[in-house]
Short mmCIF file of N, CA and C in Angstrom, two decimals:
data_model
loop_
_atom_site.label_atom_id
_atom_site.label_comp_id
_atom_site.label_asym_id
_atom_site.label_seq_id
_atom_site.Cartn_x
_atom_site.Cartn_y
_atom_site.Cartn_z
N MET R 19 33.34 31.90 -11.73
CA MET R 19 31.95 31.56 -11.91
C MET R 19 31.80 30.24 -12.65
N ALA R 20 32.58 30.00 -13.71
CA ALA R 20 32.47 28.79 -14.51
C ALA R 20 32.86 27.58 -13.65
N ASN R 21 33.81 27.74 -12.74
CA ASN R 21 34.22 26.64 -11.86
C ASN R 21 33.10 26.23 -10.93
N GLN R 22 32.29 27.17 -10.46
CA GLN R 22 31.21 26.86 -9.55
C GLN R 22 30.13 26.03 -10.24
N LYS R 23 29.86 26.31 -11.52
CA LYS R 23 28.85 25.55 -12.25
C LYS R 23 29.28 24.11 -12.44
N ASN R 24 30.58 23.88 -12.69
CA ASN R 24 31.09 22.54 -12.93
C ASN R 24 31.30 21.76 -11.63
N SER R 25 31.27 22.41 -10.50
CA SER R 25 31.57 21.73 -9.23
C SER R 25 30.30 21.38 -8.45
N ILE R 26 29.27 20.92 -9.14
CA ILE R 26 28.05 20.48 -8.47
C ILE R 26 28.35 19.16 -7.79
N GLN R 27 28.11 19.10 -6.51
CA GLN R 27 28.41 17.90 -5.73
C GLN R 27 27.28 16.89 -5.86
N LEU R 28 27.60 15.67 -6.27
CA LEU R 28 26.63 14.59 -6.34
C LEU R 28 26.74 13.74 -5.08
N TYR R 29 25.62 13.21 -4.64
CA TYR R 29 25.60 12.34 -3.47
C TYR R 29 25.06 10.98 -3.87
N CYS R 30 25.61 9.96 -3.25
CA CYS R 30 25.21 8.58 -3.53
C CYS R 30 23.78 8.37 -3.05
N ASP R 31 22.94 7.79 -3.91
CA ASP R 31 21.55 7.53 -3.56
C ASP R 31 21.40 6.36 -2.59
N MET R 32 22.46 5.57 -2.40
CA MET R 32 22.38 4.43 -1.47
C MET R 32 22.87 4.84 -0.08
N CYS R 33 24.10 5.36 -0.01
CA CYS R 33 24.68 5.64 1.31
C CYS R 33 24.60 7.11 1.72
N GLY R 34 24.38 8.01 0.75
CA GLY R 34 24.24 9.43 1.07
C GLY R 34 25.56 10.19 1.11
N ASN R 35 26.67 9.51 0.95
CA ASN R 35 27.98 10.16 0.98
C ASN R 35 28.24 10.89 -0.34
N PRO R 36 29.08 11.94 -0.30
CA PRO R 36 29.43 12.64 -1.54
C PRO R 36 30.13 11.68 -2.50
N ILE R 37 29.83 11.77 -3.77
CA ILE R 37 30.47 10.92 -4.77
C ILE R 37 31.76 11.58 -5.20
N VAL R 38 32.86 10.85 -5.03
CA VAL R 38 34.18 11.34 -5.44
C VAL R 38 34.41 10.82 -6.86
N GLY R 39 34.69 11.72 -7.77
CA GLY R 39 34.88 11.32 -9.15
C GLY R 39 33.54 11.19 -9.85
N LYS R 40 33.48 10.24 -10.77
CA LYS R 40 32.27 10.06 -11.56
C LYS R 40 31.41 8.98 -10.90
N GLY R 41 30.15 9.26 -10.67
CA GLY R 41 29.23 8.28 -10.11
C GLY R 41 28.76 7.30 -11.17
N VAL R 42 28.18 6.20 -10.72
CA VAL R 42 27.68 5.18 -11.64
C VAL R 42 26.15 5.21 -11.56
N THR R 43 25.50 5.39 -12.71
CA THR R 43 24.05 5.41 -12.77
C THR R 43 23.58 4.02 -13.19
N VAL R 44 22.76 3.38 -12.33
CA VAL R 44 22.29 2.02 -12.58
C VAL R 44 20.80 1.92 -12.31
N VAL R 45 20.20 0.85 -12.81
CA VAL R 45 18.81 0.53 -12.50
C VAL R 45 18.88 -0.57 -11.44
N TYR R 46 18.39 -0.26 -10.24
CA TYR R 46 18.44 -1.19 -9.12
C TYR R 46 17.05 -1.31 -8.53
N GLU R 47 16.49 -2.52 -8.54
CA GLU R 47 15.15 -2.80 -8.04
C GLU R 47 14.10 -1.88 -8.67
N GLY R 48 14.27 -1.62 -9.98
CA GLY R 48 13.29 -0.83 -10.71
C GLY R 48 13.50 0.67 -10.66
N SER R 49 14.47 1.13 -9.89
CA SER R 49 14.71 2.57 -9.79
C SER R 49 16.06 2.91 -10.40
N THR R 50 16.12 4.04 -11.08
CA THR R 50 17.38 4.52 -11.63
C THR R 50 18.04 5.39 -10.58
N ILE R 51 19.23 4.98 -10.15
CA ILE R 51 19.94 5.69 -9.09
C ILE R 51 21.38 5.92 -9.49
N THR R 52 22.00 6.93 -8.88
CA THR R 52 23.42 7.21 -9.06
C THR R 52 24.11 6.87 -7.76
N VAL R 53 25.12 6.00 -7.85
CA VAL R 53 25.79 5.51 -6.64
C VAL R 53 27.28 5.74 -6.73
N CYS R 54 27.92 5.69 -5.57
CA CYS R 54 29.37 5.80 -5.50
C CYS R 54 29.99 4.46 -5.88
N SER R 55 31.31 4.45 -6.07
CA SER R 55 31.97 3.21 -6.50
C SER R 55 31.88 2.12 -5.45
N LEU R 56 31.89 2.46 -4.16
CA LEU R 56 31.78 1.46 -3.10
C LEU R 56 30.41 0.78 -3.12
N CYS R 57 29.35 1.57 -3.22
CA CYS R 57 27.99 0.99 -3.28
C CYS R 57 27.81 0.21 -4.57
N TYR R 58 28.40 0.68 -5.68
CA TYR R 58 28.27 -0.04 -6.94
C TYR R 58 28.92 -1.42 -6.84
N SER R 59 30.04 -1.50 -6.14
CA SER R 59 30.70 -2.80 -5.99
C SER R 59 29.81 -3.77 -5.20
N ARG R 60 28.96 -3.26 -4.32
CA ARG R 60 28.06 -4.11 -3.53
C ARG R 60 26.83 -4.56 -4.33
N ILE R 61 26.34 -3.71 -5.24
CA ILE R 61 25.10 -4.03 -5.95
C ILE R 61 25.33 -4.38 -7.41
N ARG R 62 26.57 -4.54 -7.82
CA ARG R 62 26.91 -4.76 -9.23
C ARG R 62 26.14 -5.94 -9.82
N LYS R 63 26.06 -7.06 -9.09
CA LYS R 63 25.41 -8.26 -9.62
C LYS R 63 23.89 -8.10 -9.74
N ALA R 64 23.29 -7.32 -8.84
CA ALA R 64 21.83 -7.18 -8.81
C ALA R 64 21.33 -5.99 -9.62
N SER R 65 22.23 -5.19 -10.17
CA SER R 65 21.80 -4.00 -10.90
C SER R 65 22.17 -4.10 -12.36
N LYS R 66 21.58 -3.22 -13.16
CA LYS R 66 21.86 -3.14 -14.59
C LYS R 66 22.29 -1.72 -14.88
N PRO R 67 23.19 -1.54 -15.84
CA PRO R 67 23.56 -0.17 -16.21
C PRO R 67 22.33 0.58 -16.73
N ALA R 68 22.24 1.84 -16.37
CA ALA R 68 21.08 2.64 -16.80
C ALA R 68 21.17 2.87 -18.30
N SER R 69 20.07 2.65 -18.98
CA SER R 69 20.02 2.84 -20.43
C SER R 69 19.89 4.32 -20.71
N LEU R 70 20.58 4.76 -21.73
CA LEU R 70 20.53 6.18 -22.09
C LEU R 70 19.21 6.53 -22.76
N ASN R 71 18.49 5.53 -23.26
CA ASN R 71 17.23 5.78 -23.97
C ASN R 71 16.08 6.08 -23.03
N SER R 72 16.15 5.61 -21.79
CA SER R 72 15.02 5.85 -20.88
C SER R 72 15.02 7.29 -20.42
N THR R 73 13.87 7.89 -20.42
CA THR R 73 13.75 9.29 -20.02
C THR R 73 12.82 9.37 -18.83
N PRO R 74 12.97 10.41 -18.02
CA PRO R 74 12.08 10.56 -16.88
C PRO R 74 10.61 10.65 -17.28
N SER R 75 10.31 11.21 -18.48
CA SER R 75 8.91 11.33 -18.88
C SER R 75 8.27 9.96 -19.06
N GLN R 76 9.05 8.97 -19.53
CA GLN R 76 8.52 7.62 -19.67
C GLN R 76 8.15 7.06 -18.30
N LYS R 77 8.97 7.31 -17.32
CA LYS R 77 8.68 6.82 -15.97
C LYS R 77 7.43 7.48 -15.41
N ARG R 78 7.26 8.76 -15.67
CA ARG R 78 6.08 9.46 -15.16
C ARG R 78 4.80 8.87 -15.74
N VAL R 79 4.84 8.49 -17.01
CA VAL R 79 3.67 7.88 -17.63
C VAL R 79 3.32 6.58 -16.92
N ASN R 80 4.33 5.75 -16.64
CA ASN R 80 4.10 4.48 -15.96
C ASN R 80 3.52 4.69 -14.57
N VAL R 81 4.04 5.69 -13.85
CA VAL R 81 3.56 5.95 -12.51
C VAL R 81 2.12 6.40 -12.53
N SER R 82 1.77 7.26 -13.50
CA SER R 82 0.39 7.73 -13.56
C SER R 82 -0.55 6.59 -13.90
N LYS R 83 -0.12 5.62 -14.70
CA LYS R 83 -0.95 4.47 -14.99
C LYS R 83 -1.18 3.66 -13.73
N GLN R 84 -0.13 3.51 -12.91
CA GLN R 84 -0.26 2.76 -11.67
C GLN R 84 -1.22 3.47 -10.72
N LYS R 85 -1.15 4.78 -10.66
CA LYS R 85 -2.03 5.53 -9.77
C LYS R 85 -3.49 5.34 -10.17
N SER R 86 -3.77 5.34 -11.46
CA SER R 86 -5.16 5.20 -11.88
C SER R 86 -5.68 3.81 -11.53
N THR R 87 -4.84 2.78 -11.66
CA THR R 87 -5.31 1.45 -11.30
C THR R 87 -5.50 1.33 -9.81
N ASN R 88 -4.66 1.99 -9.02
CA ASN R 88 -4.83 1.96 -7.57
C ASN R 88 -6.13 2.64 -7.16
N SER R 89 -6.48 3.76 -7.82
CA SER R 89 -7.72 4.45 -7.47
C SER R 89 -8.92 3.61 -7.87
N GLU R 90 -8.80 2.86 -8.97
CA GLU R 90 -9.89 1.97 -9.37
C GLU R 90 -10.08 0.87 -8.34
N LYS R 91 -8.97 0.34 -7.81
CA LYS R 91 -9.06 -0.70 -6.78
C LYS R 91 -9.72 -0.14 -5.53
N ARG R 92 -9.39 1.09 -5.18
CA ARG R 92 -9.95 1.70 -3.97
C ARG R 92 -11.46 1.81 -4.05
N LYS R 93 -12.00 2.08 -5.24
CA LYS R 93 -13.45 2.17 -5.41
C LYS R 93 -14.10 0.83 -5.08
N ASP R 94 -13.44 -0.27 -5.46
CA ASP R 94 -13.97 -1.60 -5.16
C ASP R 94 -13.83 -1.92 -3.68
N ILE R 95 -12.75 -1.48 -3.07
CA ILE R 95 -12.44 -1.83 -1.69
C ILE R 95 -13.36 -1.11 -0.71
N ILE R 96 -13.85 0.06 -1.04
CA ILE R 96 -14.64 0.86 -0.12
C ILE R 96 -15.86 0.11 0.40
N ASP R 97 -16.43 -0.76 -0.40
CA ASP R 97 -17.66 -1.45 -0.04
C ASP R 97 -17.44 -2.64 0.91
N PHE R 98 -16.20 -2.99 1.22
CA PHE R 98 -15.92 -4.16 2.03
C PHE R 98 -15.14 -3.81 3.29
N GLU R 99 -15.31 -4.65 4.31
CA GLU R 99 -14.61 -4.46 5.57
C GLU R 99 -14.30 -5.81 6.18
N ILE R 100 -13.25 -5.87 6.98
CA ILE R 100 -12.86 -7.11 7.66
C ILE R 100 -13.62 -7.19 8.97
N ILE R 101 -14.09 -8.39 9.33
CA ILE R 101 -14.89 -8.57 10.54
C ILE R 101 -14.08 -8.15 11.77
N SER R 102 -14.76 -7.79 12.84
CA SER R 102 -14.07 -7.25 14.02
C SER R 102 -13.31 -8.32 14.80
N ASP R 103 -13.79 -9.56 14.83
CA ASP R 103 -13.12 -10.61 15.60
C ASP R 103 -12.26 -11.50 14.69
N TYR R 104 -11.59 -10.86 13.71
CA TYR R 104 -10.77 -11.58 12.74
C TYR R 104 -9.67 -12.41 13.39
N SER R 105 -9.07 -11.90 14.46
CA SER R 105 -7.92 -12.59 15.05
C SER R 105 -8.31 -13.96 15.60
N SER R 106 -9.41 -14.05 16.34
CA SER R 106 -9.82 -15.34 16.90
C SER R 106 -10.31 -16.29 15.82
N VAL R 107 -10.98 -15.77 14.79
CA VAL R 107 -11.46 -16.60 13.69
C VAL R 107 -10.29 -17.23 12.94
N ILE R 108 -9.27 -16.42 12.65
CA ILE R 108 -8.09 -16.91 11.93
C ILE R 108 -7.36 -17.95 12.76
N ARG R 109 -7.12 -17.65 14.04
CA ARG R 109 -6.39 -18.58 14.91
C ARG R 109 -7.12 -19.91 15.02
N SER R 110 -8.42 -19.88 15.28
CA SER R 110 -9.16 -21.14 15.45
C SER R 110 -9.22 -21.93 14.14
N ALA R 111 -9.38 -21.26 13.01
CA ALA R 111 -9.42 -21.96 11.72
C ALA R 111 -8.06 -22.58 11.41
N ARG R 112 -6.98 -21.88 11.71
CA ARG R 112 -5.65 -22.42 11.47
C ARG R 112 -5.41 -23.64 12.33
N GLU R 113 -5.79 -23.57 13.60
CA GLU R 113 -5.61 -24.70 14.51
C GLU R 113 -6.47 -25.88 14.10
N ASN R 114 -7.70 -25.63 13.64
CA ASN R 114 -8.59 -26.70 13.18
C ASN R 114 -8.02 -27.42 11.95
N LYS R 115 -7.32 -26.68 11.10
CA LYS R 115 -6.69 -27.28 9.92
C LYS R 115 -5.38 -27.97 10.27
N GLY R 116 -4.91 -27.81 11.52
CA GLY R 116 -3.66 -28.43 11.95
C GLY R 116 -2.42 -27.76 11.38
N MET R 117 -2.52 -26.47 11.08
CA MET R 117 -1.40 -25.74 10.50
C MET R 117 -0.66 -24.95 11.58
N THR R 118 0.63 -24.78 11.39
CA THR R 118 1.41 -23.91 12.27
C THR R 118 1.37 -22.50 11.67
N THR R 119 1.79 -21.53 12.45
CA THR R 119 1.85 -20.15 11.93
C THR R 119 2.86 -20.06 10.79
N LYS R 120 3.92 -20.85 10.87
CA LYS R 120 4.94 -20.84 9.82
C LYS R 120 4.35 -21.38 8.51
N GLN R 121 3.58 -22.46 8.57
CA GLN R 121 2.97 -23.03 7.38
C GLN R 121 1.98 -22.05 6.75
N LEU R 122 1.19 -21.40 7.60
CA LEU R 122 0.22 -20.42 7.09
C LEU R 122 0.95 -19.25 6.45
N ALA R 123 2.05 -18.81 7.05
CA ALA R 123 2.83 -17.69 6.51
C ALA R 123 3.39 -18.05 5.13
N GLU R 124 3.84 -19.29 4.97
CA GLU R 124 4.38 -19.71 3.68
C GLU R 124 3.29 -19.72 2.62
N LYS R 125 2.09 -20.18 2.96
CA LYS R 125 0.99 -20.20 2.00
C LYS R 125 0.53 -18.78 1.66
N LEU R 126 0.60 -17.89 2.65
CA LEU R 126 0.18 -16.50 2.45
C LEU R 126 1.30 -15.66 1.82
N LYS R 127 2.49 -16.25 1.73
CA LYS R 127 3.69 -15.57 1.21
C LYS R 127 4.02 -14.31 2.01
N THR R 128 4.07 -14.49 3.33
CA THR R 128 4.42 -13.40 4.23
C THR R 128 5.25 -13.99 5.36
N SER R 129 5.66 -13.17 6.31
CA SER R 129 6.48 -13.68 7.40
C SER R 129 5.62 -14.23 8.53
N GLU R 130 6.22 -15.09 9.32
CA GLU R 130 5.51 -15.70 10.43
C GLU R 130 5.12 -14.66 11.48
N SER R 131 5.96 -13.65 11.65
CA SER R 131 5.65 -12.61 12.64
C SER R 131 4.39 -11.83 12.26
N ILE R 132 4.16 -11.65 10.97
CA ILE R 132 2.94 -10.98 10.51
C ILE R 132 1.72 -11.80 10.91
N ILE R 133 1.79 -13.12 10.69
CA ILE R 133 0.68 -14.01 11.05
C ILE R 133 0.42 -13.95 12.55
N LYS R 134 1.48 -13.99 13.33
CA LYS R 134 1.34 -13.94 14.80
C LYS R 134 0.70 -12.62 15.23
N ARG R 135 1.12 -11.51 14.62
CA ARG R 135 0.55 -10.21 14.97
C ARG R 135 -0.91 -10.12 14.57
N ILE R 136 -1.27 -10.73 13.44
CA ILE R 136 -2.68 -10.75 13.01
C ILE R 136 -3.50 -11.56 14.00
N GLU R 137 -2.97 -12.73 14.41
CA GLU R 137 -3.70 -13.59 15.34
C GLU R 137 -3.83 -12.97 16.74
N GLN R 138 -2.90 -12.10 17.10
CA GLN R 138 -2.97 -11.42 18.39
C GLN R 138 -3.87 -10.18 18.32
N GLY R 139 -4.28 -9.81 17.14
CA GLY R 139 -5.13 -8.64 16.97
C GLY R 139 -4.35 -7.34 16.93
N LYS R 140 -3.04 -7.42 16.84
CA LYS R 140 -2.21 -6.22 16.80
C LYS R 140 -2.11 -5.65 15.39
N LEU R 141 -2.38 -6.48 14.38
CA LEU R 141 -2.28 -6.06 12.99
C LEU R 141 -3.51 -6.54 12.24
N LYS R 142 -4.16 -5.62 11.57
CA LYS R 142 -5.35 -5.97 10.78
C LYS R 142 -4.87 -6.34 9.37
N PRO R 143 -5.28 -7.50 8.86
CA PRO R 143 -4.83 -7.89 7.52
C PRO R 143 -5.41 -6.97 6.45
N THR R 144 -4.67 -6.82 5.37
CA THR R 144 -5.19 -6.06 4.25
C THR R 144 -6.31 -6.87 3.61
N LEU R 145 -7.08 -6.24 2.74
CA LEU R 145 -8.16 -6.97 2.07
C LEU R 145 -7.62 -8.10 1.20
N GLU R 146 -6.47 -7.87 0.56
CA GLU R 146 -5.85 -8.93 -0.24
C GLU R 146 -5.45 -10.11 0.64
N GLN R 147 -4.83 -9.82 1.79
CA GLN R 147 -4.45 -10.88 2.72
C GLN R 147 -5.70 -11.59 3.25
N ALA R 148 -6.74 -10.84 3.53
CA ALA R 148 -7.97 -11.44 4.05
C ALA R 148 -8.60 -12.37 3.02
N LYS R 149 -8.56 -11.98 1.74
CA LYS R 149 -9.10 -12.84 0.69
C LYS R 149 -8.32 -14.14 0.60
N LEU R 150 -6.98 -14.04 0.69
CA LEU R 150 -6.15 -15.24 0.67
C LEU R 150 -6.42 -16.11 1.89
N LEU R 151 -6.55 -15.49 3.06
CA LEU R 151 -6.84 -16.24 4.28
C LEU R 151 -8.19 -16.95 4.17
N GLU R 152 -9.16 -16.30 3.56
CA GLU R 152 -10.47 -16.92 3.37
C GLU R 152 -10.35 -18.19 2.53
N ARG R 153 -9.54 -18.10 1.45
CA ARG R 153 -9.37 -19.27 0.58
C ARG R 153 -8.59 -20.37 1.28
N ILE R 154 -7.50 -20.01 1.95
CA ILE R 154 -6.63 -21.00 2.58
C ILE R 154 -7.32 -21.70 3.74
N LEU R 155 -8.00 -20.92 4.59
CA LEU R 155 -8.58 -21.47 5.81
C LEU R 155 -10.08 -21.80 5.69
N SER R 156 -10.68 -21.51 4.56
CA SER R 156 -12.12 -21.74 4.33
C SER R 156 -12.97 -21.05 5.40
N ILE R 157 -12.72 -19.75 5.57
CA ILE R 157 -13.46 -18.94 6.55
C ILE R 157 -13.99 -17.70 5.86
N LYS R 158 -14.82 -16.95 6.58
CA LYS R 158 -15.39 -15.70 6.07
C LYS R 158 -14.84 -14.55 6.91
N LEU R 159 -14.03 -13.69 6.31
CA LEU R 159 -13.44 -12.55 7.02
C LEU R 159 -13.95 -11.20 6.50
N ILE R 160 -14.36 -11.16 5.25
CA ILE R 160 -14.74 -9.89 4.62
C ILE R 160 -16.25 -9.81 4.55
N ILE R 161 -16.78 -8.66 5.00
CA ILE R 161 -18.21 -8.44 4.93
C ILE R 161 -18.48 -7.27 3.98
N ASN R 162 -19.61 -7.33 3.33
CA ASN R 162 -20.04 -6.27 2.43
C ASN R 162 -20.81 -5.25 3.25
N LEU R 163 -20.39 -4.00 3.23
CA LEU R 163 -21.04 -2.96 4.03
C LEU R 163 -22.46 -2.70 3.57
N GLU R 164 -22.76 -2.92 2.31
CA GLU R 164 -24.11 -2.71 1.81
C GLU R 164 -25.07 -3.72 2.44
N ASN R 165 -24.60 -4.94 2.66
CA ASN R 165 -25.47 -5.98 3.21
C ASN R 165 -25.71 -5.83 4.71
N THR R 166 -24.78 -5.21 5.42
CA THR R 166 -24.92 -5.07 6.87
C THR R 166 -25.83 -3.92 7.24
N GLY R 167 -26.08 -3.00 6.32
CA GLY R 167 -26.96 -1.87 6.61
C GLY R 167 -26.20 -0.66 7.12
N GLU R 168 -24.89 -0.80 7.37
CA GLU R 168 -24.13 0.35 7.85
C GLU R 168 -24.10 1.45 6.81
N LYS R 169 -23.95 1.04 5.55
CA LYS R 169 -23.91 2.05 4.49
C LYS R 169 -25.28 2.68 4.30
N ASN R 170 -26.34 1.90 4.45
CA ASN R 170 -27.70 2.41 4.27
C ASN R 170 -28.05 3.43 5.34
N VAL R 171 -27.61 3.20 6.57
CA VAL R 171 -27.91 4.13 7.65
C VAL R 171 -27.25 5.48 7.37
N SER R 172 -26.00 5.45 6.93
CA SER R 172 -25.33 6.71 6.66
C SER R 172 -25.95 7.41 5.46
N SER R 173 -26.43 6.64 4.45
CA SER R 173 -27.02 7.29 3.29
C SER R 173 -28.38 7.89 3.64
N GLU R 174 -29.13 7.24 4.56
CA GLU R 174 -30.42 7.81 4.97
C GLU R 174 -30.22 9.13 5.71
N SER R 175 -29.22 9.18 6.57
CA SER R 175 -28.99 10.41 7.32
C SER R 175 -28.45 11.51 6.41
N SER R 176 -27.78 11.14 5.31
CA SER R 176 -27.25 12.16 4.42
C SER R 176 -28.29 12.61 3.40
N ASP R 177 -29.48 11.96 3.35
CA ASP R 177 -30.52 12.41 2.44
C ASP R 177 -31.02 13.80 2.81
N PHE R 178 -31.09 14.11 4.10
CA PHE R 178 -31.53 15.41 4.54
C PHE R 178 -30.31 16.23 4.93
N GLU R 179 -29.97 17.18 4.08
CA GLU R 179 -28.86 18.08 4.37
C GLU R 179 -29.38 19.50 4.33
N LEU R 180 -28.81 20.34 5.16
CA LEU R 180 -29.18 21.74 5.22
C LEU R 180 -28.54 22.48 4.06
N THR R 181 -29.31 23.23 3.33
CA THR R 181 -28.79 24.01 2.21
C THR R 181 -28.83 25.49 2.59
N LEU R 182 -28.22 26.32 1.75
CA LEU R 182 -28.24 27.76 2.01
C LEU R 182 -29.66 28.31 1.96
N GLY R 183 -30.48 27.75 1.07
CA GLY R 183 -31.88 28.18 0.99
C GLY R 183 -32.61 27.89 2.29
N ASP R 184 -32.34 26.73 2.91
CA ASP R 184 -32.96 26.40 4.18
C ASP R 184 -32.56 27.39 5.27
N ILE R 185 -31.31 27.79 5.26
CA ILE R 185 -30.82 28.75 6.27
C ILE R 185 -31.51 30.09 6.08
N VAL R 186 -31.68 30.52 4.82
CA VAL R 186 -32.37 31.78 4.55
C VAL R 186 -33.80 31.70 5.05
N ASN R 187 -34.48 30.59 4.80
CA ASN R 187 -35.87 30.42 5.27
C ASN R 187 -35.94 30.44 6.79
N ILE R 188 -34.96 29.84 7.44
CA ILE R 188 -34.93 29.82 8.90
C ILE R 188 -34.76 31.24 9.44
N ARG R 189 -33.84 31.99 8.81
CA ARG R 189 -33.61 33.37 9.26
C ARG R 189 -34.84 34.23 9.02
N ASP R 190 -35.50 34.07 7.88
CA ASP R 190 -36.69 34.85 7.58
C ASP R 190 -37.80 34.51 8.57
N GLY R 191 -37.92 33.27 8.95
CA GLY R 191 -38.94 32.85 9.88
C GLY R 191 -38.69 33.42 11.26
N LYS R 192 -37.45 33.64 11.64
CA LYS R 192 -37.15 34.14 12.97
C LYS R 192 -37.37 35.64 13.07
N LYS R 193 -37.34 36.36 11.93
CA LYS R 193 -37.48 37.82 11.95
C LYS R 193 -38.88 38.16 12.17
#
């Protein structure tokens, strides 16, 4: 029984293979992982040894802080939308400025293929990308839903909702 407790098999977080001997716990790209000696030899320069002082509870606190900021951003984002003909607007503005897709990608800090997919209408830019595109190309891509009336129409229709009291009155009226 004691041998079974000590023989817990660890697996490398990089390659997934069983770790033979003692694994190496490192911080790699912000994550604490346990790797085999072969993977450690590959990431040795880019990783740092895991500090014994860091605890999982500290990481959970940081993650919860990130989640709250993301939810705050979402509240701001809900009111905005990207225009429907974004692809043609972006392409024509880029061509008018005399920029190539590669130059635009460098200014946007993304890959050229992303720009091409956006211009083809296959990929809708995120709101952050749209804001950057607006600044770089001097165009308008983001619209406020409150100003277009789309939000007002939905709020007017939601003003009248059926309640349980209404259903009781309807049933009483039918009897």
